[in-house]
Amino acid sequence: MVKQINNLADAEKKTENAGLARAEQKRPLRKGNLIVLTGPSGVGKGTLTMRLMSTVPNLLKSVSVTTRERRPQEKEGLDYFYRSRAEFEEMKGSLLEWAEFAGNCYGTPEAWVDEQIALGNDVLLEIEVQGAQQIRKKRPQSLLIFVSPPSFEALRQRLESRATETEDKIRRRLDKAREELTQKNDFHYEVINDDIDEAVNNLVHIVYAERCRIRK
Ligand code: 5GP
């Protein structure tokens, strides 16, 4: 009888332990990382981001707010949240970073980023260099990746072939790019986007390495 009671107590203990283990599994073991992918406009950050997202699990892209006009193929809430300048002004307090780029404002909603990080997801910000510099200062534990073109000429060709902007806008983006390229040493990694597969492969390894890092 006493033995039976002991067995029952053991069984209950085992069940309780199993329950705790399950609860432990559900709780994220770590907070997610904030990952910044920056670099000049036209360098291919968008394509690299899509490829990276489809390769690495638990990695989410933050959707930015912008005052820029929606391009025909783009979708509200998927590519950007498109807002007027007045609306953007009102939202500034809730943005993790924001910048004016080629005549338009772009910014990252802070609350969503922090929610996802707390849930254990890595969050990727695909942003221009001024915004990345703000993150570097505000969130020093972020992973900062700078994407470079193989050459300035290659960047010019990419911007021209995109054909979504006027000549004047392309020139403004190129002037900006020249200045941005001088800032790459402020970031942790440089990925040169020459061969796209190689660039994606490098990014995937950087993201996984960051997940294993002990000291930041
Ligand atoms: P596009 O108009 O070509 O979509 O974007 C122009 C530039 O703005 C790109 O370099 C893009 O990475 C950047 N960008 C997009 N969203 C944000 C954001 O939330 N903050 C900042 N600082 N830059 C952004």
Tab-separated table of C-alpha atoms and ligand atoms in Angstrom:
chain	number	residue	atom	x	y	z
A	1	MET	CA	0.000	0.000	0.000
A	2	VAL	CA	2.785	2.397	1.044
A	3	LYS	CA	4.704	1.406	-2.081
A	4	GLN	CA	1.629	2.108	-4.203
A	5	ILE	CA	1.309	5.594	-2.669
A	6	ASN	CA	4.998	6.235	-3.349
A	7	ASN	CA	4.552	5.124	-6.958
A	8	LEU	CA	1.583	7.442	-7.300
A	9	ALA	CA	3.580	10.347	-5.857
A	10	ASP	CA	6.451	9.533	-8.236
A	11	ALA	CA	4.064	9.427	-11.166
A	12	GLU	CA	2.558	12.761	-10.161
A	13	LYS	CA	6.019	14.272	-9.813
A	14	LYS	CA	6.964	12.980	-13.276
A	15	THR	CA	3.797	14.463	-14.780
A	16	GLU	CA	4.496	17.785	-13.072
A	17	ASN	CA	8.082	17.790	-14.341
A	18	ALA	CA	6.929	16.974	-17.866
A	19	GLY	CA	4.465	19.874	-17.644
A	20	LEU	CA	7.202	22.230	-16.525
A	21	ALA	CA	9.467	21.029	-19.329
A	22	ARG	CA	6.701	21.668	-21.856
A	23	ALA	CA	6.096	25.154	-20.455
A	24	GLU	CA	9.848	25.772	-20.595
A	25	GLN	CA	9.912	24.702	-24.244
A	26	LYS	CA	7.124	27.114	-25.095
A	27	ARG	CA	8.861	30.036	-23.433
A	28	PRO	CA	11.500	31.532	-25.747
A	29	LEU	CA	14.982	30.670	-24.579
A	30	ARG	CA	16.266	34.062	-25.652
A	31	LYS	CA	15.069	37.388	-26.885
A	32	GLY	CA	15.331	37.911	-30.634
A	33	ASN	CA	18.019	40.002	-32.281
A	34	LEU	CA	17.480	43.317	-33.968
A	35	ILE	CA	19.188	43.087	-37.346
A	36	VAL	CA	19.805	46.090	-39.565
A	37	LEU	CA	20.442	45.641	-43.264
A	38	THR	CA	21.592	48.935	-44.671
A	39	GLY	CA	23.487	50.298	-47.656
A	40	PRO	CA	22.842	52.618	-50.583
A	41	SER	CA	19.535	52.630	-52.407
A	42	GLY	CA	19.680	50.304	-55.418
A	43	VAL	CA	22.291	48.005	-53.922
A	44	GLY	CA	19.795	45.141	-53.779
A	45	LYS	CA	18.771	45.202	-50.108
A	46	GLY	CA	15.170	44.306	-51.028
A	47	THR	CA	16.070	41.176	-52.996
A	48	LEU	CA	18.595	40.091	-50.393
A	49	THR	CA	15.996	40.569	-47.662
A	50	MET	CA	13.430	38.418	-49.494
A	51	ARG	CA	15.967	35.656	-50.045
A	52	LEU	CA	17.159	35.817	-46.454
A	53	MET	CA	13.616	35.693	-45.076
A	54	SER	CA	12.759	32.631	-47.131
A	55	THR	CA	15.868	30.813	-45.880
A	56	VAL	CA	16.053	31.610	-42.163
A	57	PRO	CA	13.171	30.701	-39.786
A	58	ASN	CA	11.996	33.026	-36.983
A	59	LEU	CA	13.156	36.074	-38.868
A	60	LEU	CA	10.574	38.782	-39.544
A	61	LYS	CA	10.837	41.975	-41.564
A	62	SER	CA	9.569	45.188	-40.073
A	63	VAL	CA	7.189	47.096	-42.354
A	64	SER	CA	8.124	50.782	-42.452
A	65	VAL	CA	5.948	53.860	-42.701
A	66	THR	CA	6.663	56.142	-45.648
A	67	THR	CA	5.419	59.335	-47.239
A	68	ARG	CA	6.632	58.121	-50.649
A	69	GLU	CA	4.018	57.300	-53.269
A	70	ARG	CA	3.110	53.653	-53.637
A	71	ARG	CA	4.718	52.018	-56.700
A	72	PRO	CA	2.267	50.028	-58.871
A	73	GLN	CA	3.411	46.586	-57.737
A	74	GLU	CA	3.589	47.504	-54.048
A	75	LYS	CA	0.950	46.732	-51.379
A	76	GLU	CA	-0.135	48.707	-48.338
A	77	GLY	CA	0.923	46.960	-45.128
A	78	LEU	CA	3.170	44.532	-46.960
A	79	ASP	CA	5.800	46.747	-48.560
A	80	TYR	CA	5.111	49.898	-46.550
A	81	PHE	CA	2.403	51.742	-44.667
A	82	TYR	CA	1.807	54.728	-46.973
A	83	ARG	CA	0.980	57.900	-45.046
A	84	SER	CA	0.748	61.640	-45.697
A	85	ARG	CA	3.402	63.959	-44.343
A	86	ALA	CA	1.015	65.231	-41.663
A	87	GLU	CA	0.242	61.663	-40.569
A	88	PHE	CA	3.952	60.834	-40.522
A	89	GLU	CA	4.661	63.880	-38.336
A	90	GLU	CA	2.086	62.633	-35.839
A	91	MET	CA	3.641	59.158	-35.766
A	92	LYS	CA	7.219	60.292	-35.164
A	93	GLY	CA	7.036	59.670	-31.398
A	94	SER	CA	6.216	56.013	-31.989
A	95	LEU	CA	9.083	55.382	-34.434
A	96	LEU	CA	12.291	53.615	-33.460
A	97	GLU	CA	14.148	55.596	-36.111
A	98	TRP	CA	13.200	57.713	-39.054
A	99	ALA	CA	14.943	59.569	-41.855
A	100	GLU	CA	14.251	61.770	-44.825
A	101	PHE	CA	15.564	60.191	-47.982
A	102	ALA	CA	15.357	61.586	-51.540
A	103	GLY	CA	12.519	63.905	-50.544
A	104	ASN	CA	10.422	61.379	-48.606
A	105	CYS	CA	10.208	60.253	-44.982
A	106	TYR	CA	10.681	56.656	-43.879
A	107	GLY	CA	10.425	55.239	-40.363
A	108	THR	CA	10.243	52.048	-38.303
A	109	PRO	CA	7.285	51.515	-35.923
A	110	GLU	CA	8.908	50.705	-32.563
A	111	ALA	CA	6.177	48.770	-30.707
A	112	TRP	CA	5.921	45.930	-33.238
A	113	VAL	CA	9.705	45.480	-33.317
A	114	ASP	CA	9.919	45.202	-29.526
A	115	GLU	CA	6.959	42.816	-29.329
A	116	GLN	CA	8.552	40.415	-31.811
A	117	ILE	CA	11.954	40.567	-30.141
A	118	ALA	CA	10.331	39.761	-26.772
A	119	LEU	CA	8.646	36.749	-28.414
A	120	GLY	CA	12.062	35.461	-29.471
A	121	ASN	CA	11.866	36.377	-33.158
A	122	ASP	CA	14.719	38.117	-34.924
A	123	VAL	CA	13.541	41.338	-36.569
A	124	LEU	CA	15.122	42.685	-39.726
A	125	LEU	CA	15.098	46.378	-40.592
A	126	GLU	CA	15.869	47.076	-44.226
A	127	ILE	CA	16.682	50.768	-43.982
A	128	GLU	CA	18.902	53.514	-45.354
A	129	VAL	CA	22.111	54.613	-43.669
A	130	GLN	CA	20.962	57.587	-41.514
A	131	GLY	CA	18.336	55.366	-39.872
A	132	ALA	CA	20.904	52.588	-39.373
A	133	GLN	CA	23.184	55.073	-37.625
A	134	GLN	CA	20.321	55.974	-35.256
A	135	ILE	CA	19.824	52.277	-34.414
A	136	ARG	CA	23.575	51.871	-33.842
A	137	LYS	CA	23.412	54.572	-31.171
A	138	LYS	CA	20.000	53.764	-29.689
A	139	ARG	CA	20.257	49.951	-29.690
A	140	PRO	CA	23.979	49.190	-29.434
A	141	GLN	CA	23.400	45.420	-29.226
A	142	SER	CA	21.902	45.301	-32.714
A	143	LEU	CA	23.542	43.418	-35.541
A	144	LEU	CA	24.504	45.941	-38.212
A	145	ILE	CA	25.143	44.770	-41.766
A	146	PHE	CA	26.200	47.071	-44.601
A	147	VAL	CA	25.507	45.942	-48.166
A	148	SER	CA	27.936	47.361	-50.741
A	149	PRO	CA	27.745	47.301	-54.540
A	150	PRO	CA	30.671	45.669	-56.373
A	151	SER	CA	31.417	49.148	-57.788
A	152	PHE	CA	29.846	52.588	-57.993
A	153	GLU	CA	29.248	52.061	-61.717
A	154	ALA	CA	27.322	48.850	-60.993
A	155	LEU	CA	25.111	50.812	-58.598
A	156	ARG	CA	24.416	53.449	-61.254
A	157	GLN	CA	23.396	50.759	-63.735
A	158	ARG	CA	21.079	49.105	-61.228
A	159	LEU	CA	19.318	52.349	-60.380
A	160	GLU	CA	18.915	53.261	-64.054
A	161	SER	CA	17.589	49.824	-65.014
A	162	ARG	CA	14.987	49.965	-62.230
A	163	ALA	CA	13.299	52.765	-64.202
A	164	THR	CA	10.898	53.623	-61.401
A	165	GLU	CA	12.350	57.095	-60.824
A	166	THR	CA	13.010	60.232	-62.831
A	167	GLU	CA	16.571	61.101	-63.917
A	168	ASP	CA	16.767	63.789	-61.263
A	169	LYS	CA	15.740	61.364	-58.520
A	170	ILE	CA	18.321	58.799	-59.690
A	171	ARG	CA	21.020	61.480	-59.576
A	172	ARG	CA	19.985	62.412	-56.027
A	173	ARG	CA	20.116	58.762	-54.971
A	174	LEU	CA	23.607	58.369	-56.496
A	175	ASP	CA	24.932	61.486	-54.742
A	176	LYS	CA	23.580	60.140	-51.504
A	177	ALA	CA	25.094	56.688	-52.155
A	178	ARG	CA	28.556	58.172	-52.655
A	179	GLU	CA	28.368	59.733	-49.201
A	180	GLU	CA	26.821	56.641	-47.575
A	181	LEU	CA	29.582	54.343	-48.816
A	182	THR	CA	32.082	56.313	-46.708
A	183	GLN	CA	30.220	55.233	-43.542
A	184	LYS	CA	30.465	51.467	-43.919
A	185	ASN	CA	33.138	51.132	-41.209
A	186	ASP	CA	30.543	52.073	-38.577
A	187	PHE	CA	28.836	48.701	-39.109
A	188	HIS	CA	29.696	45.146	-38.037
A	189	TYR	CA	29.729	43.345	-41.376
A	190	GLU	CA	30.064	44.275	-45.042
A	191	VAL	CA	28.357	42.048	-47.591
A	192	ILE	CA	29.231	42.847	-51.215
A	193	ASN	CA	26.272	42.187	-53.477
A	194	ASP	CA	28.035	41.008	-56.619
A	195	ASP	CA	26.995	37.377	-56.902
A	196	ILE	CA	23.532	37.291	-55.281
A	197	ASP	CA	23.766	33.655	-54.115
A	198	GLU	CA	27.067	34.334	-52.411
A	199	ALA	CA	25.718	37.496	-50.773
A	200	VAL	CA	22.645	35.616	-49.452
A	201	ASN	CA	24.843	32.803	-48.206
A	202	ASN	CA	27.005	35.261	-46.292
A	203	LEU	CA	23.953	36.935	-44.766
A	204	VAL	CA	22.460	33.605	-43.667
A	205	HIS	CA	25.699	32.673	-41.913
A	206	ILE	CA	25.940	36.060	-40.205
A	207	VAL	CA	22.382	35.771	-38.853
A	208	TYR	CA	22.949	32.230	-37.548
A	209	ALA	CA	26.298	33.173	-36.026
A	210	GLU	CA	24.616	36.032	-34.160
A	211	ARG	CA	22.097	33.577	-32.684
A	212	CYS	CA	24.988	31.607	-31.175
A	213	ARG	CA	26.846	34.605	-29.824
A	214	ILE	CA	27.293	34.753	-26.039
A	215	ARG	CA	28.780	38.208	-25.530
A	216	LYS	CA	27.451	41.249	-27.347
B	1	5GP	P1	12.487	53.000	-51.561
B	1	5GP	O1	11.821	54.317	-51.767
B	1	5GP	O2	13.398	52.620	-52.708
B	1	5GP	O3	11.535	51.896	-51.185
B	1	5GP	O4	13.421	53.163	-50.282
B	1	5GP	C1	14.374	54.165	-50.226
B	1	5GP	C2	15.317	53.894	-49.094
B	1	5GP	O5	14.631	53.992	-47.833
B	1	5GP	C3	15.906	52.490	-49.137
B	1	5GP	O6	17.291	52.582	-48.928
B	1	5GP	C4	15.219	51.784	-47.996
B	1	5GP	O7	16.032	50.777	-47.444
B	1	5GP	C5	15.020	52.914	-47.023
B	1	5GP	N1	14.003	52.667	-45.999
B	1	5GP	C6	12.887	51.907	-46.089
B	1	5GP	N2	12.233	51.917	-44.931
B	1	5GP	C7	12.949	52.674	-44.069
B	1	5GP	C8	12.782	53.051	-42.696
B	1	5GP	O8	11.854	52.682	-42.002
B	1	5GP	N3	13.730	53.857	-42.167
B	1	5GP	C9	14.789	54.299	-42.876
B	1	5GP	N4	15.666	55.071	-42.247
B	1	5GP	N5	14.976	53.960	-44.154
B	1	5GP	C10	14.060	53.166	-44.755
